[in-house]
Tab-separated table of C-alpha atoms in Angstrom:
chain	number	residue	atom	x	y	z
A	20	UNK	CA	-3.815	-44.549	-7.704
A	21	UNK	CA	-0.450	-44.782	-6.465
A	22	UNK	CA	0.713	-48.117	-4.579
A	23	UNK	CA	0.691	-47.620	-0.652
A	24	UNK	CA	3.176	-50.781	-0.079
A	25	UNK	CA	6.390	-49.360	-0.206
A	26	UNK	CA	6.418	-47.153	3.426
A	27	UNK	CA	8.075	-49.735	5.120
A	28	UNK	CA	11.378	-49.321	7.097
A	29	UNK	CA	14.578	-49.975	4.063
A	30	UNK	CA	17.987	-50.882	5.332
A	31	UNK	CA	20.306	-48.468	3.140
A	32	UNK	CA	22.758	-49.891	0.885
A	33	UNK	CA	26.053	-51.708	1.644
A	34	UNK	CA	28.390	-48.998	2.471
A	35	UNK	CA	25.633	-46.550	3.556
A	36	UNK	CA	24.143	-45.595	7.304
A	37	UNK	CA	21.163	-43.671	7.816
A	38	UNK	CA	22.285	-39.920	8.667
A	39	UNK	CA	22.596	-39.124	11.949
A	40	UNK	CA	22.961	-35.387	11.526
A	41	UNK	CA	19.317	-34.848	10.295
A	42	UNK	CA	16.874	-31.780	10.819
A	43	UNK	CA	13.684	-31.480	11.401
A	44	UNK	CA	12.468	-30.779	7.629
A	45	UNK	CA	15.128	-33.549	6.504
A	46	UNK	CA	13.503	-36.106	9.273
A	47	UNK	CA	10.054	-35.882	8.278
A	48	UNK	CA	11.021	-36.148	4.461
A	49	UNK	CA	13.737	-38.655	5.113
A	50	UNK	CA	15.181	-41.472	5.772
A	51	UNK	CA	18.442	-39.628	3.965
A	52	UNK	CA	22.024	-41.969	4.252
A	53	UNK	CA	25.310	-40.985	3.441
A	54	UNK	CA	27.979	-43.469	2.795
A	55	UNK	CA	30.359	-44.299	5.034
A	56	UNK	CA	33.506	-44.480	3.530
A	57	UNK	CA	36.502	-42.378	4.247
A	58	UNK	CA	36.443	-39.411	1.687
A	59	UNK	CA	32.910	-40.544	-0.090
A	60	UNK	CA	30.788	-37.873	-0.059
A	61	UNK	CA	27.733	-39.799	-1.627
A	62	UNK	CA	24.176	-39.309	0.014
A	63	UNK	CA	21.346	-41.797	-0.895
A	64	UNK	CA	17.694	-42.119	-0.200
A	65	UNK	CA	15.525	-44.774	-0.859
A	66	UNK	CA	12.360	-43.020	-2.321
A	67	UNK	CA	8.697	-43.668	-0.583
A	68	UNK	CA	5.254	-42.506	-1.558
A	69	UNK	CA	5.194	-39.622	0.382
A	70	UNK	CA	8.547	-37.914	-1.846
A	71	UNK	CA	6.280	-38.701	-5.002
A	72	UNK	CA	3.447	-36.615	-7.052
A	73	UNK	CA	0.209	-37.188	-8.650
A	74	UNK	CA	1.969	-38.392	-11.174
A	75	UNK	CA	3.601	-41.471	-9.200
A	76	UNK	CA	7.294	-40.562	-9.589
A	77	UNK	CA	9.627	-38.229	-7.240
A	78	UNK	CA	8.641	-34.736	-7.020
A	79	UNK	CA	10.820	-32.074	-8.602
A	80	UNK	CA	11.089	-30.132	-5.138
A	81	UNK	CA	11.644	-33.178	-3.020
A	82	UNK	CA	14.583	-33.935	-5.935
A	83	UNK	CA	16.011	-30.342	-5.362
A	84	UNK	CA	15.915	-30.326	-1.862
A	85	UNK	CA	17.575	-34.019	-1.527
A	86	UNK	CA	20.098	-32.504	-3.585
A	87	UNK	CA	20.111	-29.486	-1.173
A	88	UNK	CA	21.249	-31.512	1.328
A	89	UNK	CA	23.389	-33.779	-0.381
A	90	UNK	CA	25.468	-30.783	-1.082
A	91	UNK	CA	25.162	-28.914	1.764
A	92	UNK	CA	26.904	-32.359	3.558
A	93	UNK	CA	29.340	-32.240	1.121
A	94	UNK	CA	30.506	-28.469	1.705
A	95	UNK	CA	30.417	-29.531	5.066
A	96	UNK	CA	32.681	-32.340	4.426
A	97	UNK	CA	35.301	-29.879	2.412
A	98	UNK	CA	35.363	-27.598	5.282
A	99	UNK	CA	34.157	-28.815	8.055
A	100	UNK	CA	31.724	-25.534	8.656
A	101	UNK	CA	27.742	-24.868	8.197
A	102	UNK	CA	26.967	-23.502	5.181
A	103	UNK	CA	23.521	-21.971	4.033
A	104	UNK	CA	22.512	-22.187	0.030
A	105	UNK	CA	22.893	-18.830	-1.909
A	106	UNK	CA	21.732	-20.535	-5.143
A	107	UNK	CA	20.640	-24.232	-6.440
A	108	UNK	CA	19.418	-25.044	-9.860
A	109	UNK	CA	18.387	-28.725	-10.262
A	110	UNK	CA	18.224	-30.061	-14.259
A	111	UNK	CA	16.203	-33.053	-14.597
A	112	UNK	CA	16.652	-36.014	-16.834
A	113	UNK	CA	14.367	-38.964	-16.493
A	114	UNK	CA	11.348	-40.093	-13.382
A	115	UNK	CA	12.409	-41.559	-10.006
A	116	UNK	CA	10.191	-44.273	-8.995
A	117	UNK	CA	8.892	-45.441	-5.464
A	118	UNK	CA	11.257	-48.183	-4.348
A	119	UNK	CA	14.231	-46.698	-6.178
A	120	UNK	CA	17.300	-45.951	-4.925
A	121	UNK	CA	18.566	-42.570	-5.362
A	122	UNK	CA	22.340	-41.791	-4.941
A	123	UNK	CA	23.943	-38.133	-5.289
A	124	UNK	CA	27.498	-38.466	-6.091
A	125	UNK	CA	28.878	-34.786	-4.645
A	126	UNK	CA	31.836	-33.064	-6.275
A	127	UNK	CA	33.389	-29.619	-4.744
A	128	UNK	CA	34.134	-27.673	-7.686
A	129	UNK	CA	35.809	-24.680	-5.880
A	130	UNK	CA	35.973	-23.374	-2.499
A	131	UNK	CA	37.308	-19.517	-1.848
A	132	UNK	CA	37.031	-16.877	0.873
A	133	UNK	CA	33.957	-18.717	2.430
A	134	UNK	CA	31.857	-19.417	-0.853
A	135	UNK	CA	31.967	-23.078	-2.053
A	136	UNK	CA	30.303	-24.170	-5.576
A	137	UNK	CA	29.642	-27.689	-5.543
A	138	UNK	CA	27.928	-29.817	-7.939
A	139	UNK	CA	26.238	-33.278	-8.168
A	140	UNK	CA	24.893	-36.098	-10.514
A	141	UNK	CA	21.903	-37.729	-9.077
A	142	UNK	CA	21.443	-41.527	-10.218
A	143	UNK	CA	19.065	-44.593	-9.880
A	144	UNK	CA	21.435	-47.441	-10.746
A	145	UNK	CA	23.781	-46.210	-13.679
A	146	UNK	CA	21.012	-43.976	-15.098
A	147	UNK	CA	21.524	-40.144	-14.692
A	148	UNK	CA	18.093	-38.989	-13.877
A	149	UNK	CA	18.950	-35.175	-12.278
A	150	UNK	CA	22.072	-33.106	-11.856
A	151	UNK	CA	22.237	-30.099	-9.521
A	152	UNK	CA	24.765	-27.578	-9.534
A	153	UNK	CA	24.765	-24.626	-6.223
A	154	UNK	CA	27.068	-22.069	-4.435
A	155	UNK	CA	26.963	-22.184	-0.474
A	156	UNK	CA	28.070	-19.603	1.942
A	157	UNK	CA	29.853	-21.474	4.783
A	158	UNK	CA	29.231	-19.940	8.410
A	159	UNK	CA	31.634	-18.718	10.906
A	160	UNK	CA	30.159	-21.265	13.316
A	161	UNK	CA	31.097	-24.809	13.384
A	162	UNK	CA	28.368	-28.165	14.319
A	163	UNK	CA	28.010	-28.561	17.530
């Protein structure tokens, strides 16, 4: 049986803040945080019981769709517009715990005639444990 003690309310890292641009689906499978720094894109999330399977370690959609959004904020942060996902593919490396720390470090690979392909390393400490790689479509709109 997985441990029930780690569902308690996390400060995020130095240099972090809990998002404040969240969604519904993001704040029922949150807290997410992005850092704070000028021009750091990095999104972190410290991860509870409830992102975790059977198994006891992260699940692989709660992985892909952290990275989903770390992305998406990234896109965002390149060109300051929405942007839906045309395509994600999420490789996995190693398990993510409860009570780890889990830190997507963004990169914008290209960005053309409203089509961005971004990628991102996923770590808990120094150890790579996923890597997700996606093409967005941004939207004419911009956030309200």
């Amino acid at each position: 049986m997985m441990p029930q003690n780690n569902e308690v309310h996390r400060d995020p890292p130095a240099g972090f803040e809990v998002s404040s641009s969240r969604g519904p689906f993001t704040m029922r499978n949150g807290p997410v945080c992005r850092a704070t720094g000028k021009g750091d894109m990095r999104s972190g999330i410290w991860v509870l019981d409830r992102h975790c399977n059977s198994m006891g370690f992260m699940h692989g959609g709660m992985v892909s769709s952290f990275a989903d959004g770390a992305l998406a904020w990234a896109v965002w942060y390149e060109t300051r517009k929405m942007s839906v996902t045309l395509k994600l593919t999420t490789s996995f490396y190693g398990t993510i715990r409860p009570g780890d720390w889990l830190e997507a470090r963004p990169r914008v690979i290209s960005s053309d005639n409203g089509v961005v392909h971004v990628t991102t390393d996923m770590l808990v400490g120094a150890a790579l444990t996923a890597r997700a790689d996606a093409v967005f479509r941004v939207l004419r709109r911009t956030l309200k």
